[in-house]
């Protein structure tokens, strides 16, 4: 069970991410070409402020399920990219698991995606922490999806709308 200090750090980190995103949005409204290379990596880009769409993908969970862009359509989804060696991930994943267990969101999907490490290390961490991985958890083989999204940090949270648009 995460303590109050961990929850406060998580909320502070989330607030910082929102602040950074707000600054980026203001800057890109002034000069929308600044993020063009990143959005091109995500396969679509709009100068009109429309959300880019997630790239096509197919991920296999450690439970044997297959997830792709089409299977997530119809409900908003949180894609959480994480790595076993990431200290922030080790603090935030249990908090997200607690929220997920408590609320069991029917209208919202969560897909954790291990990347930036070997399949063996990701699987080992999942097996050592079963109470943390209460939501579907997949592995990004050869970092294909994270590369398509131009991800360079972990954890990275990507929120998809019900049509697969990145919010």
mmCIF file of C-alpha atoms in Angstrom:
data_model
loop_
_atom_site.group_PDB
_atom_site.id
_atom_site.type_symbol
_atom_site.label_atom_id
_atom_site.label_comp_id
_atom_site.label_asym_id
_atom_site.label_seq_id
_atom_site.Cartn_x
_atom_site.Cartn_y
_atom_site.Cartn_z
ATOM 1 C CA UNK A 1 0.000 0.000 0.000
ATOM 2 C CA UNK A 2 1.597 3.272 -1.060
ATOM 3 C CA UNK A 3 2.071 5.851 1.643
ATOM 4 C CA UNK A 4 0.853 9.447 1.591
ATOM 5 C CA UNK A 5 4.307 10.750 0.668
ATOM 6 C CA UNK A 6 4.410 8.548 -2.451
ATOM 7 C CA UNK A 7 0.922 9.690 -3.421
ATOM 8 C CA UNK A 8 1.935 13.331 -2.952
ATOM 9 C CA UNK A 9 5.033 12.790 -5.145
ATOM 10 C CA UNK A 10 2.881 11.126 -7.795
ATOM 11 C CA UNK A 11 0.360 13.990 -7.774
ATOM 12 C CA UNK A 12 3.188 16.555 -7.846
ATOM 13 C CA UNK A 13 4.793 14.752 -10.778
ATOM 14 C CA UNK A 14 1.483 14.578 -12.612
ATOM 15 C CA UNK A 15 0.898 18.302 -11.993
ATOM 16 C CA UNK A 16 4.359 19.034 -13.395
ATOM 17 C CA UNK A 17 3.578 17.003 -16.519
ATOM 18 C CA UNK A 18 0.315 18.923 -17.003
ATOM 19 C CA UNK A 19 2.160 22.228 -16.572
ATOM 20 C CA UNK A 20 4.814 21.199 -19.111
ATOM 21 C CA UNK A 21 2.120 20.124 -21.566
ATOM 22 C CA UNK A 22 0.352 23.473 -21.134
ATOM 23 C CA UNK A 23 3.589 25.339 -21.853
ATOM 24 C CA UNK A 24 4.249 23.169 -24.919
ATOM 25 C CA UNK A 25 0.716 23.803 -26.183
ATOM 26 C CA UNK A 26 1.116 27.560 -25.783
ATOM 27 C CA UNK A 27 4.499 27.508 -27.544
ATOM 28 C CA UNK A 28 3.214 25.359 -30.395
ATOM 29 C CA UNK A 29 0.223 27.643 -30.880
ATOM 30 C CA UNK A 30 2.767 30.401 -31.462
ATOM 31 C CA UNK A 31 4.970 28.227 -33.719
ATOM 32 C CA UNK A 32 3.207 24.916 -34.540
ATOM 33 C CA UNK A 33 6.179 23.626 -36.555
ATOM 34 C CA UNK A 34 8.269 23.071 -33.408
ATOM 35 C CA UNK A 35 6.828 19.618 -32.740
ATOM 36 C CA UNK A 36 6.503 18.511 -36.363
ATOM 37 C CA UNK A 37 9.284 15.873 -36.236
ATOM 38 C CA UNK A 38 7.756 14.258 -33.140
ATOM 39 C CA UNK A 39 4.251 14.171 -34.593
ATOM 40 C CA UNK A 40 5.512 12.836 -37.925
ATOM 41 C CA UNK A 41 7.008 9.969 -35.970
ATOM 42 C CA UNK A 42 3.479 9.308 -34.714
ATOM 43 C CA UNK A 43 2.280 9.037 -38.332
ATOM 44 C CA UNK A 44 0.048 12.090 -38.392
ATOM 45 C CA UNK A 45 0.300 15.749 -37.643
ATOM 46 C CA UNK A 46 -2.062 18.650 -37.768
ATOM 47 C CA UNK A 47 -1.329 22.347 -37.803
ATOM 48 C CA UNK A 48 -4.896 22.903 -36.612
ATOM 49 C CA UNK A 49 -4.499 21.510 -33.105
ATOM 50 C CA UNK A 50 -6.220 18.177 -33.748
ATOM 51 C CA UNK A 51 -4.913 15.202 -31.844
ATOM 52 C CA UNK A 52 -2.522 12.953 -33.700
ATOM 53 C CA UNK A 53 -3.617 9.365 -33.907
ATOM 54 C CA UNK A 54 -1.788 6.495 -32.316
ATOM 55 C CA UNK A 55 0.277 4.386 -34.701
ATOM 56 C CA UNK A 56 -0.995 0.951 -35.638
ATOM 57 C CA UNK A 57 0.381 -1.602 -33.212
ATOM 58 C CA UNK A 58 -0.055 -5.135 -31.985
ATOM 59 C CA UNK A 59 1.097 -6.068 -28.499
ATOM 60 C CA UNK A 60 0.877 -9.396 -26.710
ATOM 61 C CA UNK A 61 0.285 -9.343 -22.979
ATOM 62 C CA UNK A 62 2.039 -11.691 -20.609
ATOM 63 C CA UNK A 63 -1.393 -13.313 -20.054
ATOM 64 C CA UNK A 64 -1.610 -14.141 -23.783
ATOM 65 C CA UNK A 65 -4.079 -11.430 -24.843
ATOM 66 C CA UNK A 66 -3.520 -9.404 -28.005
ATOM 67 C CA UNK A 67 -4.073 -5.657 -28.009
ATOM 68 C CA UNK A 68 -3.993 -3.370 -31.009
ATOM 69 C CA UNK A 69 -5.222 0.077 -31.890
ATOM 70 C CA UNK A 70 -8.552 -1.290 -33.117
ATOM 71 C CA UNK A 71 -9.208 -3.366 -29.985
ATOM 72 C CA UNK A 72 -8.839 -0.266 -27.802
ATOM 73 C CA UNK A 73 -11.283 1.836 -29.834
ATOM 74 C CA UNK A 74 -14.627 2.599 -28.256
ATOM 75 C CA UNK A 75 -13.232 3.553 -24.846
ATOM 76 C CA UNK A 76 -10.561 5.958 -23.677
ATOM 77 C CA UNK A 77 -7.337 4.152 -22.832
ATOM 78 C CA UNK A 78 -4.217 4.909 -20.859
ATOM 79 C CA UNK A 79 -1.024 3.467 -22.315
ATOM 80 C CA UNK A 80 1.646 3.357 -19.634
ATOM 81 C CA UNK A 81 5.194 2.781 -20.865
ATOM 82 C CA UNK A 82 7.474 1.640 -18.042
ATOM 83 C CA UNK A 83 10.700 -0.230 -17.336
ATOM 84 C CA UNK A 84 11.733 -2.416 -14.382
ATOM 85 C CA UNK A 85 14.815 -0.298 -13.637
ATOM 86 C CA UNK A 86 12.790 2.939 -13.463
ATOM 87 C CA UNK A 87 12.507 4.161 -9.854
ATOM 88 C CA UNK A 88 9.565 6.444 -10.632
ATOM 89 C CA UNK A 89 7.761 3.515 -12.282
ATOM 90 C CA UNK A 90 8.305 1.363 -9.200
ATOM 91 C CA UNK A 91 6.617 4.085 -7.119
ATOM 92 C CA UNK A 92 3.774 4.960 -9.499
ATOM 93 C CA UNK A 93 2.712 1.518 -10.734
ATOM 94 C CA UNK A 94 1.446 0.376 -7.285
ATOM 95 C CA UNK A 95 -0.538 3.624 -6.959
ATOM 96 C CA UNK A 96 -2.143 3.077 -10.365
ATOM 97 C CA UNK A 97 -2.840 -0.555 -9.425
ATOM 98 C CA UNK A 98 -4.536 0.551 -6.208
ATOM 99 C CA UNK A 99 -6.717 3.005 -8.158
ATOM 100 C CA UNK A 100 -7.520 0.331 -10.755
ATOM 101 C CA UNK A 101 -8.452 -2.289 -8.134
ATOM 102 C CA UNK A 102 -10.574 0.168 -6.141
ATOM 103 C CA UNK A 103 -12.447 1.732 -9.066
ATOM 104 C CA UNK A 104 -12.462 -1.051 -11.679
ATOM 105 C CA UNK A 105 -13.093 1.489 -14.429
ATOM 106 C CA UNK A 106 -15.519 0.000 -16.945
ATOM 107 C CA UNK A 107 -15.376 2.964 -19.314
ATOM 108 C CA UNK A 108 -11.602 3.360 -19.223
ATOM 109 C CA UNK A 109 -8.875 0.914 -20.186
ATOM 110 C CA UNK A 110 -5.318 0.702 -18.914
ATOM 111 C CA UNK A 111 -2.540 -1.080 -20.784
ATOM 112 C CA UNK A 112 0.897 -1.188 -19.184
ATOM 113 C CA UNK A 113 3.709 -1.653 -21.694
ATOM 114 C CA UNK A 114 7.163 -2.743 -20.585
ATOM 115 C CA UNK A 115 9.943 -1.392 -22.802
ATOM 116 C CA UNK A 116 13.568 -0.218 -22.757
ATOM 117 C CA UNK A 117 14.657 -3.508 -21.196
ATOM 118 C CA UNK A 118 14.728 -7.204 -22.020
ATOM 119 C CA UNK A 119 11.578 -9.314 -22.068
ATOM 120 C CA UNK A 120 13.139 -11.470 -19.350
ATOM 121 C CA UNK A 121 13.681 -8.510 -17.001
ATOM 122 C CA UNK A 122 10.176 -7.156 -17.625
ATOM 123 C CA UNK A 123 8.608 -10.600 -17.053
ATOM 124 C CA UNK A 124 10.697 -11.111 -13.926
ATOM 125 C CA UNK A 125 9.571 -7.798 -12.454
ATOM 126 C CA UNK A 126 5.925 -8.604 -13.230
ATOM 127 C CA UNK A 127 6.251 -12.047 -11.616
ATOM 128 C CA UNK A 128 7.939 -10.554 -8.534
ATOM 129 C CA UNK A 129 5.190 -7.915 -8.158
ATOM 130 C CA UNK A 130 1.877 -9.600 -9.023
ATOM 131 C CA UNK A 131 -0.226 -7.236 -6.896
ATOM 132 C CA UNK A 132 1.057 -4.300 -8.961
ATOM 133 C CA UNK A 133 0.066 -5.698 -12.354
ATOM 134 C CA UNK A 134 -3.709 -5.969 -12.018
ATOM 135 C CA UNK A 135 -4.246 -4.504 -15.515
ATOM 136 C CA UNK A 136 -3.151 -5.969 -18.840
ATOM 137 C CA UNK A 137 0.612 -5.753 -19.261
ATOM 138 C CA UNK A 138 2.427 -6.210 -22.560
ATOM 139 C CA UNK A 139 5.994 -6.053 -23.824
ATOM 140 C CA UNK A 140 7.105 -3.700 -26.597
ATOM 141 C CA UNK A 141 9.198 -6.126 -28.639
ATOM 142 C CA UNK A 142 12.278 -4.373 -30.048
ATOM 143 C CA UNK A 143 10.802 -1.079 -28.781
ATOM 144 C CA UNK A 144 8.772 -0.782 -32.006
ATOM 145 C CA UNK A 145 5.795 1.039 -30.530
ATOM 146 C CA UNK A 146 7.854 3.329 -28.311
ATOM 147 C CA UNK A 147 10.007 4.245 -31.330
ATOM 148 C CA UNK A 148 6.895 4.967 -33.426
ATOM 149 C CA UNK A 149 5.777 7.335 -30.672
ATOM 150 C CA UNK A 150 9.284 8.837 -30.342
ATOM 151 C CA UNK A 151 9.372 8.014 -26.612
ATOM 152 C CA UNK A 152 12.590 8.827 -24.829
ATOM 153 C CA UNK A 153 11.627 8.592 -21.159
ATOM 154 C CA UNK A 154 10.010 6.259 -18.707
ATOM 155 C CA UNK A 155 7.431 6.348 -17.367
ATOM 156 C CA UNK A 156 5.475 7.822 -20.234
ATOM 157 C CA UNK A 157 1.699 8.061 -20.088
ATOM 158 C CA UNK A 158 -0.276 8.349 -23.317
ATOM 159 C CA UNK A 159 -3.998 8.946 -23.128
ATOM 160 C CA UNK A 160 -6.038 7.823 -26.122
ATOM 161 C CA UNK A 161 -9.559 9.003 -26.806
ATOM 162 C CA UNK A 162 -12.243 6.505 -27.809
ATOM 163 C CA UNK A 163 -11.238 6.811 -31.490
ATOM 164 C CA UNK A 164 -7.489 6.243 -30.951
ATOM 165 C CA UNK A 165 -6.522 9.923 -30.958
ATOM 166 C CA UNK A 166 -3.707 10.950 -28.669
ATOM 167 C CA UNK A 167 -4.834 13.527 -26.136
#
